[in-house]
Short mmCIF file of C-alpha atoms in Angstrom, two decimals:
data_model
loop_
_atom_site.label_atom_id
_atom_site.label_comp_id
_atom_site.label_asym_id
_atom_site.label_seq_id
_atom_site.Cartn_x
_atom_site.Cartn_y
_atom_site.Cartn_z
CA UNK A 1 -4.28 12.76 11.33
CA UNK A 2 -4.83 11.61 7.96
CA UNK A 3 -2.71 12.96 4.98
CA UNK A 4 -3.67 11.62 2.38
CA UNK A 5 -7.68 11.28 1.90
CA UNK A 6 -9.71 10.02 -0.36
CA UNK A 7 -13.00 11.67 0.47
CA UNK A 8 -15.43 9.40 -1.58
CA UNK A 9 -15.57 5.47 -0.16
CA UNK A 10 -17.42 4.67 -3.60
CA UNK A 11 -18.03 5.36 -7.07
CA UNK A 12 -20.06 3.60 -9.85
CA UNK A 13 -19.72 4.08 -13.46
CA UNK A 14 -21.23 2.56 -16.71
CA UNK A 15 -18.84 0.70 -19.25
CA UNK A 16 -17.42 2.07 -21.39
CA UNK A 17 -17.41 5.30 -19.38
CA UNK A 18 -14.95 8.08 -17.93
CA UNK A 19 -14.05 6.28 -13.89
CA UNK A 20 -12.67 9.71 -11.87
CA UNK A 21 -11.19 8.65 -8.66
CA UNK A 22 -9.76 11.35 -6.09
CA UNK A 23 -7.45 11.53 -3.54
CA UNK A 24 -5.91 14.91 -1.72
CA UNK A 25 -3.27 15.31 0.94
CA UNK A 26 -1.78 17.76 3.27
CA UNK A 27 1.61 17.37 3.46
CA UNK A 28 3.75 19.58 0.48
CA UNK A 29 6.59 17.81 1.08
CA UNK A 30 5.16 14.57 -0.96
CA UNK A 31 7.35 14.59 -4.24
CA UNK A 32 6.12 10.76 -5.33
CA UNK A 33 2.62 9.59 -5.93
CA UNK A 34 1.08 6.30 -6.74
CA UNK A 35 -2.19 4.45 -7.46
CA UNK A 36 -2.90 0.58 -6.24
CA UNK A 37 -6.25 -1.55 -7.16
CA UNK A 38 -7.38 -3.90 -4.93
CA UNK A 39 -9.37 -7.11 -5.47
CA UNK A 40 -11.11 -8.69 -2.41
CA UNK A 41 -8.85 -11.45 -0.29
CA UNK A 42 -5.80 -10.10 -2.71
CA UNK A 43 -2.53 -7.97 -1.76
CA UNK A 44 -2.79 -4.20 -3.63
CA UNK A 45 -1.25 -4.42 -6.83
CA UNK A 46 0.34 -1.06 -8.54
CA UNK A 47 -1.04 0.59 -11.27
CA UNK A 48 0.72 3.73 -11.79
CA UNK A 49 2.42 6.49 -10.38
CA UNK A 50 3.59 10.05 -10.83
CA UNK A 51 6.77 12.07 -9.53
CA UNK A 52 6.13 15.97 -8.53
CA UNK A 53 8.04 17.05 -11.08
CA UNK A 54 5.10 16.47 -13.58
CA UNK A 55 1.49 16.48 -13.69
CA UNK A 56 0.43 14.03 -15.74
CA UNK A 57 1.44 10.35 -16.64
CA UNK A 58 -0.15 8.56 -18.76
CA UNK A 59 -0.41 4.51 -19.30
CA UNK A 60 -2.67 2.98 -21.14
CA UNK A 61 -6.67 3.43 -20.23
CA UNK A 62 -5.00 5.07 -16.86
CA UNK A 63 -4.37 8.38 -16.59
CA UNK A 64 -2.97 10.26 -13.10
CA UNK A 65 -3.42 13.67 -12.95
CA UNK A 66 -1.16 15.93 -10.18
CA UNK A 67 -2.39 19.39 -9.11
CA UNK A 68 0.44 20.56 -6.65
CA UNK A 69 -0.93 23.81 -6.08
CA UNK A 70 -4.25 22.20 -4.67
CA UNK A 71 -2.81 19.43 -3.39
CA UNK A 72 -4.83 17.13 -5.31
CA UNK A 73 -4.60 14.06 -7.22
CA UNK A 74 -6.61 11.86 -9.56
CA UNK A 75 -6.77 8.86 -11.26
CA UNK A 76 -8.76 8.67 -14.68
CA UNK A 77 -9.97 4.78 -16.20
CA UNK A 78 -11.00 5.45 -19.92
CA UNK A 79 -13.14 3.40 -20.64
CA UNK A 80 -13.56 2.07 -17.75
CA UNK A 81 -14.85 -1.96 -18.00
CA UNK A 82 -16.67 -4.58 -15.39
CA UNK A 83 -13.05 -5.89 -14.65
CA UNK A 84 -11.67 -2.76 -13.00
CA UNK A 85 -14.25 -3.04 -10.50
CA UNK A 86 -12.09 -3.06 -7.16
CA UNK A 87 -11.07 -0.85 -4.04
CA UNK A 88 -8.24 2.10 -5.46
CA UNK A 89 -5.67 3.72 -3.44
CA UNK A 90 -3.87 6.72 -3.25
CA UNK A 91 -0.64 6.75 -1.69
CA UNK A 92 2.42 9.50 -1.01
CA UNK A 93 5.65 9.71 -0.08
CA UNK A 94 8.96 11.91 0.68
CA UNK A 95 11.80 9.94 -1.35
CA UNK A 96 10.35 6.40 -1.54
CA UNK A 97 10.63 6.07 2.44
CA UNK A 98 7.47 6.67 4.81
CA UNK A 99 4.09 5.65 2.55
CA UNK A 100 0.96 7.15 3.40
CA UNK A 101 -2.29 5.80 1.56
CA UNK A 102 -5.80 6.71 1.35
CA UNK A 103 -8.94 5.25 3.05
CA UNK A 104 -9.44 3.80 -0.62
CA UNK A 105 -12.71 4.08 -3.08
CA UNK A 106 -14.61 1.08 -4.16
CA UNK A 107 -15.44 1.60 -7.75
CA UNK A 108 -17.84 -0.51 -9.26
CA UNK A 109 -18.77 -0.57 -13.25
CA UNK A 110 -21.76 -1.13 -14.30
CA UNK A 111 -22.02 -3.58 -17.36
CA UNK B 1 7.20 -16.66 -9.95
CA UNK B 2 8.21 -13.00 -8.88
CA UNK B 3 6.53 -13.14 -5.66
CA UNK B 4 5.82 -11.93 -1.77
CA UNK B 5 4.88 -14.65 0.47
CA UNK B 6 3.45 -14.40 3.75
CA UNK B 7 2.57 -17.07 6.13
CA UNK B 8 0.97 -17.75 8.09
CA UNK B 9 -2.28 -16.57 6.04
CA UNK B 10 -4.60 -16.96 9.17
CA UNK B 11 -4.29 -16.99 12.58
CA UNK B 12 -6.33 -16.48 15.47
CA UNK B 13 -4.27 -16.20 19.08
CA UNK B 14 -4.59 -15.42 22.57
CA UNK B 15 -4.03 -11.75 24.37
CA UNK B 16 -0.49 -12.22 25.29
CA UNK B 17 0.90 -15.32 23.07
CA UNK B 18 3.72 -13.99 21.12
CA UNK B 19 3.60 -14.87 17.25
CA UNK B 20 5.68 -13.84 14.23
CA UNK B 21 4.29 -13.45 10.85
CA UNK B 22 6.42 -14.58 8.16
CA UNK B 23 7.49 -12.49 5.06
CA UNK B 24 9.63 -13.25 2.09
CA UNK B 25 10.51 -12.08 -1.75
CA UNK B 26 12.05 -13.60 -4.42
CA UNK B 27 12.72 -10.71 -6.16
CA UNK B 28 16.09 -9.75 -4.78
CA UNK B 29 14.32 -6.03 -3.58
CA UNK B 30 15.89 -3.30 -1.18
CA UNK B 31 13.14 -2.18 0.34
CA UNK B 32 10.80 -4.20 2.33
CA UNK B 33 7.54 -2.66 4.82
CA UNK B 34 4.78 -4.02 6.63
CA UNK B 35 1.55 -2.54 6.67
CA UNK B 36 -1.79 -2.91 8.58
CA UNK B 37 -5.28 -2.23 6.47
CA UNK B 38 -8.25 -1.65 8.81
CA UNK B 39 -12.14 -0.60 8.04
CA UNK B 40 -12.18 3.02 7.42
CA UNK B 41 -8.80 3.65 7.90
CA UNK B 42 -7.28 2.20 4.58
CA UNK B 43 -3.46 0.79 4.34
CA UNK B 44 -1.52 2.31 7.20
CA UNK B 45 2.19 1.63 7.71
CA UNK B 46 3.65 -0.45 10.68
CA UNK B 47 7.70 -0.30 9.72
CA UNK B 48 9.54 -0.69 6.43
CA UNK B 49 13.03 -1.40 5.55
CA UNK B 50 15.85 0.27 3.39
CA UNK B 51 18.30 -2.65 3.38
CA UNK B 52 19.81 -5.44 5.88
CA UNK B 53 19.89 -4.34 9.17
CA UNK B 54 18.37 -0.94 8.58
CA UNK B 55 14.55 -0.74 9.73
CA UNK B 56 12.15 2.42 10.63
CA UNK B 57 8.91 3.27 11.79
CA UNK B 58 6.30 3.75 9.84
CA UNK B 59 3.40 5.16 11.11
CA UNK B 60 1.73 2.70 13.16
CA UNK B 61 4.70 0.85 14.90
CA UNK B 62 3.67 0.49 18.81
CA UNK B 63 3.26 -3.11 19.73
CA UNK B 64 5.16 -4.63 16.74
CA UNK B 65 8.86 -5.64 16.09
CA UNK B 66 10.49 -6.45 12.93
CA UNK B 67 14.37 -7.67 11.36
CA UNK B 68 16.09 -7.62 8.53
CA UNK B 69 18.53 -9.89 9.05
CA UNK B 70 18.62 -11.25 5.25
CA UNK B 71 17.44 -9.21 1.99
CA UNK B 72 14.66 -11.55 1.22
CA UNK B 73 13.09 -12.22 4.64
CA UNK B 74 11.24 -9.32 6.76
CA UNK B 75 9.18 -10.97 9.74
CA UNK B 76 6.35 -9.04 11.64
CA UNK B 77 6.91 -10.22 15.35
CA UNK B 78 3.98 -9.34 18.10
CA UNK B 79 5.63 -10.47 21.18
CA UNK B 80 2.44 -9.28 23.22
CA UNK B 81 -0.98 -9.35 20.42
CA UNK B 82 -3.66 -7.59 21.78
CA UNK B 83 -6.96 -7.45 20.24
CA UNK B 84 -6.43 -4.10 18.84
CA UNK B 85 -4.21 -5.52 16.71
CA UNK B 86 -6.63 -7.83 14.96
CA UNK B 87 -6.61 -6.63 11.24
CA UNK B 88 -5.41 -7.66 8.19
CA UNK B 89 -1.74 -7.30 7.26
CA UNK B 90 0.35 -7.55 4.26
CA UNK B 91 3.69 -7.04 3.44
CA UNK B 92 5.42 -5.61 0.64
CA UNK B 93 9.03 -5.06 -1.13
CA UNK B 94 10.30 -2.65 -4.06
CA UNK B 95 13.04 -2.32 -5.85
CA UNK B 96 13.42 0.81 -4.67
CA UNK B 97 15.74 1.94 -7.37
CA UNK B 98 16.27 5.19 -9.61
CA UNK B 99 13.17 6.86 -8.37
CA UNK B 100 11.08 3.92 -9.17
CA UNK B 101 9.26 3.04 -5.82
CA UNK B 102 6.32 0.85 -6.40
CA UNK B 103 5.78 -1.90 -3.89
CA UNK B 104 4.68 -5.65 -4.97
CA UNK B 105 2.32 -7.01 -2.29
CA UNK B 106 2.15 -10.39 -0.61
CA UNK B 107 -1.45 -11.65 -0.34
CA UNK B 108 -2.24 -10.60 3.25
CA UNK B 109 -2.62 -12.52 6.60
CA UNK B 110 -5.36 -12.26 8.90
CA UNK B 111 -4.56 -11.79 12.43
CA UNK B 112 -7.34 -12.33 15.24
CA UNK B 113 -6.33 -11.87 18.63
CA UNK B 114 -9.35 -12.84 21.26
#
């Protein structure tokens, strides 16, 4: 049974636009999130991340928002640009151990 | 270069013919894990490791074997591939220190097993 889910398998966006990418999970007991991009015939690489204790971290033109009530986690690009055009994942954890990650989202923007 | 390297980066096998994947950092990291990505199915963990010596299962582990015998080196081993296990794999280590658990990837082998 899946976890953590990422319910939309794409998303496009025009530059210079707001990118909104969405992942939820199931299990309360995740206290550490994180977000990886992923180029085609290329390892994930980490973008950013975000602990339970708050809910929202900021870096850069990427922002991750936490909803802990819901359950629900998101990753905002602003703006987004041709060059974050990849595959994003959503991944949890208790402690740093087990990792669980999304089905992914393939985001493509649109110059 | 702060680096994960896997080799072999192909490979295409026989049902049955045992084969180890290799994995190695360069980045003097605790914690090392393998993981499996599949269509549909995203990244899914096979085992990962706290330390020398200390491995656990992640959540995918039947069929595979791993060690930890140095810090730097964590090999995959399939001693019997079956064609279920044809996907793409990649390793990955972290620091793993004061809460800060983001993984560095290697760039991914591709396993066929016929």
């Amino acid at each position: 049974d899946q976890q953590v889910k990422q319910n939309s398998p794409s998303l496009s966006v025009q530059e210079g636009r707001i990118s909104i990418l969405n992942c939820d999970y199931t299990n309360s007991m995740f206290d550490y999130f994180l977000w990886y991009k992923k180029y085609p015939a290329e390892g994930p690489t980490f973008l950013i991340s975000i602990s339970s204790i708050k809910d929202k971290n900021e870096d850069g033109r990427f922002t991750v928002f936490l909803n802990k009530s819901a359950k629900h986690l998101s990753l905002h690009i602003v703006p987004s640009q041709p060059g974050d055009s990849a595959v994003y994942f959503c991944a949890a954890s208790v402690t740093g151990n087990q990792f669980y990650f999304g089905t992914g989202t393939s985001l493509t923007v649109i110059p | 270069e702060a680096q994960v390297t896997q080799n072999p980066r192909y490979l295409i096998t026989v049902t049955g013919k045992k084969l180890t994947v290799t994995c190695s950092q360069n980045m003097n990291h605790e914690y090392m894990s393998w993981y499996r990505q599949d269509p549909g199915l995203g990244l899914r963990q096979i085992y990962y490791s706290m330390n020398v010596e200390a491995t656990d299962k992640g959540d995918v582990p039947e069929g595979y074997k791993v060690s930890r015998k140095e810090k730097r080196n964590f090999p995959l081993i399939l001693e019997s591939p079956s064609p279920n296990q044809t996907s793409l794999y990649f390793c990955a280590s972290s620091p793993h220190d004061r809460g800060v658990y983001e993984q560095y990837f290697g760039p991914g082998t591709r396993l066929t097993v016929t």
